[in-house]
Amino acid sequence: MWLRVMILVLAGLSASAWAAAQQLKLIEGAPEVYTVKKGDTLWDISAHFLSNPWLWPELWQANDYIKNPHLIYPGDQLHLIWVDGQPRLSLKKRVHLSPKARVIRAPITTLQSSLMMPYLAQDKLMTPQHLERLPRVLGESSARDYMSQGDTVWVDSELEKGSEWWIYRPDMVFERDLEDGESREVKVMTLKEIARGTVNGTEEEMSALTLTNFSYEVRQNDVLLPAPLPSEQLNLSFSPSAPPAELAAKVAGHFSGINYIATHETVVIDKGHLDGVIPGHVFQLYRDGADVVGRKGDYEYQKLGSQKKFTLHQIPVGEIAIIRPYEHFSIGVITKSSEPIAPGTLALPPKTND
């Protein structure tokens, strides 16, 4: 009997210790009430309460009586409450008591909309197979190699008259190996925006497109996509969260091919939704630690051709938030960096709940 009581006491102490260890930690000075301001992002708001944005789902207290409780609008109030010893946020919707003209408000976005819009409104990663099916620029009637604003170009598809199309050029190529029963390689290409145009005429197997503006001169074989969706048709609000513990990725590269990437730049990682990546996943970025060779008393950093003996700990260098997963790759925004981020940088699930 005594032994059973002791086991129960110890179990209770262990459970208490575990609960204490799991308690969500707020940053010092976290407000009891926060009123959402125009221009806030979910990232901004989480920083008022948490050091690590991927812990947001643990803090957010959904309100079942509110339609779309995950959407937060300017003027809403977030109240810090405690539930079973854990901090939670409760949402109090802004209510207009006096009759006013109806104002359509947009919910706050996860990150700055300017960072996400170009990649959510339009496909910017394409497999070679998808690319082959897109309309292509045939050229210009005078056989000019370079076309610009005001010119009429011909396209190898019948497009709806009056429709708006954007013109892109395949740019960077990213590759990864798959091991899903049979080893194979998959590729995606980035698309660089070149120009925009409107269809002014169609005939058999061809359309004429007037270029309305351009960033670069249009060339033969550039590809076309329909004009992007307007922002009100896009989901720009999704919660930050931690990816599965076993999900490890690497930074494949930058859209324009630069080798040193800074905060708020957009990159591609080599994992996609078939690997379990979803919008809002936050990965921590690490640079490989140094390799050391030699015998005791004669250690030195590895030089080209020498045999590695020790690999030192990885160095944390930043964070990335996923905004759009594709099948085997994903687009993310660098939200924090302590040094320029290079292709090949490790993207790993957060290691701590601090």
Tab-separated table of C-alpha atoms in Angstrom:
chain	number	residue	atom	x	y	z
A	1	MET	CA	0.000	0.000	0.000
A	2	TRP	CA	2.819	2.392	0.986
A	3	LEU	CA	4.624	1.614	-2.269
A	4	ARG	CA	1.487	2.326	-4.274
A	5	VAL	CA	1.023	5.712	-2.551
A	6	MET	CA	4.660	6.628	-3.255
A	7	ILE	CA	4.281	5.685	-6.924
A	8	LEU	CA	1.168	7.866	-7.214
A	9	VAL	CA	2.920	10.785	-5.484
A	10	LEU	CA	5.961	10.479	-7.742
A	11	ALA	CA	3.708	10.191	-10.787
A	12	GLY	CA	1.900	13.352	-9.710
A	13	LEU	CA	5.192	15.180	-9.229
A	14	SER	CA	6.396	14.003	-12.630
A	15	ALA	CA	3.188	15.148	-14.273
A	16	SER	CA	3.473	18.538	-12.562
A	17	ALA	CA	7.080	18.884	-13.641
A	18	TRP	CA	6.155	17.921	-17.192
A	19	ALA	CA	3.304	20.437	-17.243
A	20	ALA	CA	5.592	23.155	-15.925
A	21	ALA	CA	8.164	22.327	-18.560
A	22	GLN	CA	5.478	22.487	-21.259
A	23	GLN	CA	3.984	25.798	-20.098
A	24	LEU	CA	4.036	28.335	-22.872
A	25	LYS	CA	6.407	31.181	-22.073
A	26	LEU	CA	5.366	34.724	-22.887
A	27	ILE	CA	7.870	37.470	-23.520
A	28	GLU	CA	8.420	39.990	-20.733
A	29	GLY	CA	5.875	42.797	-20.873
A	30	ALA	CA	3.305	40.924	-22.982
A	31	PRO	CA	0.119	43.070	-23.024
A	32	GLU	CA	-3.086	41.911	-21.346
A	33	VAL	CA	-5.099	43.508	-24.151
A	34	TYR	CA	-3.873	44.275	-27.657
A	35	THR	CA	-5.936	46.209	-30.208
A	36	VAL	CA	-5.141	45.205	-33.763
A	37	LYS	CA	-4.017	48.115	-35.943
A	38	LYS	CA	-4.241	48.616	-39.671
A	39	GLY	CA	-1.013	47.361	-41.213
A	40	ASP	CA	-0.394	44.736	-38.516
A	41	THR	CA	0.564	41.249	-39.635
A	42	LEU	CA	0.180	38.024	-37.700
A	43	TRP	CA	3.972	37.998	-37.384
A	44	ASP	CA	3.890	41.474	-35.794
A	45	ILE	CA	1.172	40.476	-33.324
A	46	SER	CA	2.848	37.222	-32.297
A	47	ALA	CA	6.014	39.197	-31.496
A	48	HIS	CA	4.075	41.112	-28.801
A	49	PHE	CA	3.543	37.833	-26.927
A	50	LEU	CA	6.059	35.209	-28.117
A	51	SER	CA	9.723	34.976	-29.022
A	52	ASN	CA	8.991	32.176	-31.477
A	53	PRO	CA	6.134	32.633	-33.979
A	54	TRP	CA	5.613	28.892	-34.519
A	55	LEU	CA	4.106	28.679	-31.011
A	56	TRP	CA	1.164	30.865	-32.092
A	57	PRO	CA	-1.317	27.936	-32.394
A	58	GLU	CA	-0.700	27.100	-28.713
A	59	LEU	CA	-1.483	30.666	-27.663
A	60	TRP	CA	-4.447	31.344	-29.945
A	61	GLN	CA	-7.812	30.648	-28.332
A	62	ALA	CA	-10.358	30.079	-31.109
A	63	ASN	CA	-13.825	31.515	-30.513
A	64	ASP	CA	-16.355	28.960	-31.746
A	65	TYR	CA	-19.201	31.454	-31.907
A	66	ILE	CA	-17.376	33.641	-34.435
A	67	LYS	CA	-17.421	32.803	-38.134
A	68	ASN	CA	-13.867	32.234	-39.403
A	69	PRO	CA	-12.296	32.709	-35.946
A	70	HIS	CA	-8.790	32.460	-37.443
A	71	LEU	CA	-9.335	35.769	-39.252
A	72	ILE	CA	-8.324	38.871	-37.310
A	73	TYR	CA	-9.290	42.377	-38.404
A	74	PRO	CA	-8.052	45.881	-37.521
A	75	GLY	CA	-9.954	47.092	-34.475
A	76	ASP	CA	-10.357	43.616	-32.972
A	77	GLN	CA	-9.097	43.159	-29.421
A	78	LEU	CA	-6.933	40.251	-28.297
A	79	HIS	CA	-7.295	39.504	-24.578
A	80	LEU	CA	-4.643	37.522	-22.721
A	81	ILE	CA	-6.379	34.989	-20.473
A	82	TRP	CA	-5.322	31.878	-18.550
A	83	VAL	CA	-6.856	28.434	-19.070
A	84	ASP	CA	-5.730	25.564	-16.824
A	85	GLY	CA	-2.577	27.490	-16.005
A	86	GLN	CA	-1.731	28.160	-19.649
A	87	PRO	CA	-1.777	31.550	-21.405
A	88	ARG	CA	-4.301	31.899	-24.213
A	89	LEU	CA	-5.515	34.707	-26.451
A	90	SER	CA	-9.231	35.339	-26.783
A	91	LEU	CA	-10.662	37.446	-29.594
A	92	LYS	CA	-13.189	40.207	-29.011
A	93	LYS	CA	-14.607	41.422	-32.302
A	94	ARG	CA	-14.966	45.127	-32.940
A	95	VAL	CA	-18.666	46.084	-32.867
A	96	HIS	CA	-20.147	49.270	-34.378
A	97	LEU	CA	-22.999	50.475	-32.151
A	98	SER	CA	-24.059	53.432	-34.288
A	99	PRO	CA	-25.430	53.032	-37.820
A	100	LYS	CA	-22.740	53.733	-40.394
A	101	ALA	CA	-22.117	53.026	-44.032
A	102	ARG	CA	-20.877	49.475	-44.419
A	103	VAL	CA	-17.095	49.394	-44.639
A	104	ILE	CA	-15.443	46.315	-46.068
A	105	ARG	CA	-12.417	45.474	-43.942
A	106	ALA	CA	-9.658	43.121	-44.952
A	107	PRO	CA	-8.276	40.662	-42.386
A	108	ILE	CA	-4.654	41.030	-41.375
A	109	THR	CA	-2.220	38.905	-43.333
A	110	THR	CA	0.389	36.470	-42.044
A	111	LEU	CA	3.272	38.506	-43.455
A	112	GLN	CA	3.363	41.730	-45.422
A	113	SER	CA	1.059	41.166	-48.386
A	114	SER	CA	3.696	42.571	-50.761
A	115	LEU	CA	5.979	39.663	-49.818
A	116	MET	CA	3.322	37.006	-50.480
A	117	MET	CA	1.058	38.346	-53.238
A	118	PRO	CA	3.332	37.696	-56.246
A	119	TYR	CA	3.742	34.043	-55.266
A	120	LEU	CA	0.171	33.283	-54.164
A	121	ALA	CA	-1.602	35.079	-57.011
A	122	GLN	CA	0.375	33.374	-59.760
A	123	ASP	CA	2.335	30.163	-60.241
A	124	LYS	CA	6.034	30.995	-60.020
A	125	LEU	CA	7.381	27.438	-59.945
A	126	MET	CA	6.778	25.160	-62.921
A	127	THR	CA	7.704	21.603	-63.753
A	128	PRO	CA	9.072	21.105	-67.294
A	129	GLN	CA	5.899	19.124	-68.095
A	130	HIS	CA	3.635	22.019	-67.038
A	131	LEU	CA	5.803	24.514	-68.887
A	132	GLU	CA	5.386	22.611	-72.154
A	133	ARG	CA	1.605	23.169	-72.055
A	134	LEU	CA	1.732	26.976	-71.694
A	135	PRO	CA	1.172	29.417	-74.579
A	136	ARG	CA	4.435	30.715	-76.097
A	137	VAL	CA	5.399	33.886	-77.927
A	138	LEU	CA	5.788	33.219	-81.662
A	139	GLY	CA	7.271	36.613	-82.467
A	140	GLU	CA	6.400	39.912	-84.133
A	141	SER	CA	5.279	40.379	-87.746
A	142	SER	CA	8.358	42.445	-88.686
A	143	ALA	CA	10.624	39.656	-87.408
A	144	ARG	CA	12.088	41.787	-84.605
A	145	ASP	CA	13.954	39.861	-81.938
A	146	TYR	CA	12.988	42.164	-79.058
A	147	MET	CA	9.483	43.520	-78.375
A	148	SER	CA	8.391	46.167	-75.865
A	149	GLN	CA	5.438	48.294	-74.739
A	150	GLY	CA	2.925	49.078	-77.488
A	151	ASP	CA	4.117	46.290	-79.770
A	152	THR	CA	1.823	43.509	-80.945
A	153	VAL	CA	3.169	39.993	-80.504
A	154	TRP	CA	1.731	36.721	-81.735
A	155	VAL	CA	1.095	33.752	-79.479
A	156	ASP	CA	0.717	30.072	-80.448
A	157	SER	CA	-2.719	29.623	-78.784
A	158	GLU	CA	-6.270	30.859	-79.271
A	159	LEU	CA	-6.924	33.184	-76.330
A	160	GLU	CA	-10.092	35.064	-75.392
A	161	LYS	CA	-10.234	38.531	-76.918
A	162	GLY	CA	-9.867	41.252	-74.279
A	163	SER	CA	-8.298	38.922	-71.700
A	164	GLU	CA	-5.149	40.014	-69.878
A	165	TRP	CA	-2.045	37.826	-69.855
A	166	TRP	CA	1.332	38.158	-68.196
A	167	ILE	CA	4.513	37.102	-69.947
A	168	TYR	CA	7.293	35.228	-68.168
A	169	ARG	CA	10.677	33.738	-68.965
A	170	PRO	CA	11.897	30.452	-67.426
A	171	ASP	CA	14.877	31.310	-65.266
A	172	MET	CA	16.389	29.224	-62.462
A	173	VAL	CA	16.223	25.414	-62.366
A	174	PHE	CA	16.062	23.542	-59.044
A	175	GLU	CA	16.467	19.780	-58.722
A	176	ARG	CA	16.115	17.150	-56.024
A	177	ASP	CA	16.267	13.367	-55.821
A	178	LEU	CA	13.224	11.377	-54.741
A	179	GLU	CA	13.353	7.986	-53.082
A	180	ASP	CA	9.757	6.792	-53.241
A	181	GLY	CA	10.277	3.185	-54.211
A	182	GLU	CA	12.304	4.104	-57.256
A	183	SER	CA	14.996	6.753	-57.247
A	184	ARG	CA	14.243	9.592	-59.639
A	185	GLU	CA	15.001	13.266	-60.067
A	186	VAL	CA	12.411	16.040	-60.154
A	187	LYS	CA	12.903	19.572	-61.428
A	188	VAL	CA	11.130	22.901	-61.180
A	189	MET	CA	11.838	26.183	-62.931
A	190	THR	CA	11.248	29.681	-61.637
A	191	LEU	CA	9.393	32.184	-63.803
A	192	LYS	CA	10.652	35.750	-64.180
A	193	GLU	CA	8.013	38.360	-65.045
A	194	ILE	CA	8.821	40.076	-68.353
A	195	ALA	CA	5.728	41.988	-69.524
A	196	ARG	CA	1.931	42.219	-69.564
A	197	GLY	CA	-0.495	42.406	-72.439
A	198	THR	CA	-4.095	42.263	-73.640
A	199	VAL	CA	-5.441	40.014	-76.392
A	200	ASN	CA	-6.747	42.125	-79.305
A	201	GLY	CA	-7.498	39.417	-81.850
A	202	THR	CA	-7.623	35.678	-82.424
A	203	GLU	CA	-7.404	33.442	-85.464
A	204	GLU	CA	-6.818	29.753	-85.996
A	205	GLU	CA	-4.137	28.524	-83.563
A	206	MET	CA	-2.852	32.077	-82.932
A	207	SER	CA	-3.672	35.230	-80.974
A	208	ALA	CA	-2.420	38.809	-81.182
A	209	LEU	CA	-1.407	40.402	-77.888
A	210	THR	CA	-0.686	44.115	-77.385
A	211	LEU	CA	2.020	44.723	-74.773
A	212	THR	CA	0.687	47.197	-72.206
A	213	ASN	CA	3.797	47.421	-70.019
A	214	PHE	CA	7.079	45.612	-69.607
A	215	SER	CA	10.024	45.121	-67.267
A	216	TYR	CA	12.225	43.432	-69.862
A	217	GLU	CA	11.975	43.154	-73.624
A	218	VAL	CA	9.874	40.212	-74.799
A	219	ARG	CA	11.542	37.508	-76.871
A	220	GLN	CA	10.384	34.496	-78.853
A	221	ASN	CA	9.450	31.464	-76.718
A	222	ASP	CA	8.607	33.493	-73.619
A	223	VAL	CA	5.596	31.902	-71.870
A	224	LEU	CA	2.181	33.303	-70.936
A	225	LEU	CA	-0.059	32.887	-67.901
A	226	PRO	CA	-3.464	34.482	-67.212
A	227	ALA	CA	-3.337	37.674	-65.148
A	228	PRO	CA	-3.057	36.869	-61.412
A	229	LEU	CA	-6.054	36.573	-59.138
A	230	PRO	CA	-7.004	39.760	-57.242
A	231	SER	CA	-5.935	39.902	-53.607
A	232	GLU	CA	-9.494	39.511	-52.269
A	233	GLN	CA	-9.621	36.016	-53.790
A	234	LEU	CA	-6.438	34.893	-52.066
A	235	ASN	CA	-5.890	33.419	-48.626
A	236	LEU	CA	-3.193	35.631	-47.123
A	237	SER	CA	-3.955	34.591	-43.529
A	238	PHE	CA	-2.601	31.330	-42.142
A	239	SER	CA	-1.186	30.517	-38.726
A	240	PRO	CA	2.530	30.012	-38.123
A	241	SER	CA	3.252	26.481	-36.915
A	242	ALA	CA	6.114	24.049	-36.444
A	243	PRO	CA	6.600	21.347	-39.105
A	244	PRO	CA	6.842	17.663	-38.121
A	245	ALA	CA	10.010	16.921	-36.164
A	246	GLU	CA	11.361	14.566	-38.839
A	247	LEU	CA	10.899	17.022	-41.733
A	248	ALA	CA	14.313	18.359	-42.783
A	249	ALA	CA	14.940	20.448	-45.892
A	250	LYS	CA	17.538	22.622	-47.577
A	251	VAL	CA	17.385	26.033	-49.200
A	252	ALA	CA	17.493	25.265	-52.924
A	253	GLY	CA	18.083	28.867	-53.907
A	254	HIS	CA	16.748	32.333	-54.662
A	255	PHE	CA	14.361	33.164	-57.494
A	256	SER	CA	16.909	35.372	-59.232
A	257	GLY	CA	19.876	33.104	-58.539
A	258	ILE	CA	21.714	35.348	-56.071
A	259	ASN	CA	24.003	33.459	-53.707
A	260	TYR	CA	23.529	35.542	-50.552
A	261	ILE	CA	19.949	36.004	-49.396
A	262	ALA	CA	18.720	38.503	-46.793
A	263	THR	CA	15.664	38.974	-44.559
A	264	HIS	CA	12.360	39.384	-46.477
A	265	GLU	CA	13.820	37.720	-49.569
A	266	THR	CA	11.888	34.818	-51.107
A	267	VAL	CA	13.529	31.423	-51.556
A	268	VAL	CA	12.751	27.870	-52.629
A	269	ILE	CA	13.273	24.860	-50.334
A	270	ASP	CA	13.545	21.263	-51.504
A	271	LYS	CA	10.460	19.890	-49.733
A	272	GLY	CA	6.798	20.240	-50.706
A	273	HIS	CA	3.275	19.293	-49.702
A	274	LEU	CA	3.890	15.633	-50.556
A	275	ASP	CA	6.561	15.744	-47.827
A	276	GLY	CA	4.111	17.297	-45.331
A	277	VAL	CA	4.865	21.012	-45.790
A	278	ILE	CA	1.898	23.389	-45.347
A	279	PRO	CA	1.536	27.195	-45.486
A	280	GLY	CA	2.709	28.771	-42.229
A	281	HIS	CA	5.338	26.168	-41.379
A	282	VAL	CA	8.355	27.841	-39.791
A	283	PHE	CA	11.796	26.312	-40.232
A	284	GLN	CA	14.952	27.354	-38.436
A	285	LEU	CA	17.944	27.852	-40.723
A	286	TYR	CA	21.357	26.414	-39.892
A	287	ARG	CA	24.802	26.614	-41.436
A	288	ASP	CA	26.935	23.490	-41.163
A	289	GLY	CA	29.546	23.565	-38.423
A	290	ALA	CA	33.230	23.326	-39.284
A	291	ASP	CA	34.923	19.973	-39.986
A	292	VAL	CA	38.050	19.151	-37.975
A	293	VAL	CA	40.802	16.665	-38.893
A	294	GLY	CA	44.011	15.396	-37.294
A	295	ARG	CA	45.116	13.552	-34.191
A	296	LYS	CA	44.896	14.655	-30.572
A	297	GLY	CA	47.170	17.638	-30.089
A	298	ASP	CA	47.364	18.227	-33.835
A	299	TYR	CA	43.781	19.196	-34.738
A	300	GLU	CA	43.097	21.607	-37.579
A	301	TYR	CA	40.150	22.637	-39.702
A	302	GLN	CA	39.561	20.444	-42.705
A	303	LYS	CA	41.275	21.433	-45.919
A	304	LEU	CA	40.365	20.290	-49.392
A	305	GLY	CA	41.157	16.602	-49.755
A	306	SER	CA	41.784	15.861	-46.077
A	307	GLN	CA	39.689	13.234	-44.278
A	308	LYS	CA	37.040	14.525	-41.854
A	309	LYS	CA	37.264	13.399	-38.224
A	310	PHE	CA	34.852	15.681	-36.318
A	311	THR	CA	31.949	17.876	-37.406
A	312	LEU	CA	31.191	20.727	-35.016
A	313	HIS	CA	27.667	21.845	-34.115
A	314	GLN	CA	25.458	23.568	-36.672
A	315	ILE	CA	25.150	27.348	-36.398
A	316	PRO	CA	21.642	28.923	-36.313
A	317	VAL	CA	21.463	31.710	-38.897
A	318	GLY	CA	17.764	32.532	-39.339
A	319	GLU	CA	14.165	31.479	-39.919
A	320	ILE	CA	11.954	30.912	-42.926
A	321	ALA	CA	8.145	30.931	-43.178
A	322	ILE	CA	6.505	28.830	-45.879
A	323	ILE	CA	3.916	30.709	-47.929
A	324	ARG	CA	3.244	28.282	-50.794
A	325	PRO	CA	4.046	24.567	-51.040
A	326	TYR	CA	4.137	22.761	-54.380
A	327	GLU	CA	4.416	18.969	-54.765
A	328	HIS	CA	8.149	18.602	-54.188
A	329	PHE	CA	9.316	22.176	-53.486
A	330	SER	CA	8.007	25.142	-51.488
A	331	ILE	CA	8.297	28.914	-51.554
A	332	GLY	CA	9.210	30.642	-48.299
A	333	VAL	CA	10.115	34.082	-46.968
A	334	ILE	CA	13.212	34.651	-44.835
A	335	THR	CA	11.735	36.248	-41.695
A	336	LYS	CA	14.951	36.487	-39.699
A	337	SER	CA	18.661	36.192	-40.520
A	338	SER	CA	21.889	36.868	-38.638
A	339	GLU	CA	24.008	36.549	-41.787
A	340	PRO	CA	23.407	36.195	-45.539
A	341	ILE	CA	21.659	32.895	-46.289
A	342	ALA	CA	23.269	30.747	-48.984
A	343	PRO	CA	21.819	27.917	-51.103
A	344	GLY	CA	22.340	24.621	-49.291
A	345	THR	CA	21.535	26.109	-45.869
A	346	LEU	CA	19.691	23.562	-43.709
A	347	ALA	CA	16.009	24.220	-42.932
A	348	LEU	CA	15.031	22.233	-39.828
A	349	PRO	CA	12.000	22.131	-37.507
A	350	PRO	CA	12.375	24.302	-34.383
A	351	LYS	CA	14.327	22.504	-31.677
A	352	THR	CA	12.938	24.296	-28.660
A	353	ASN	CA	9.640	25.449	-27.154
A	354	ASP	CA	11.216	28.431	-25.481
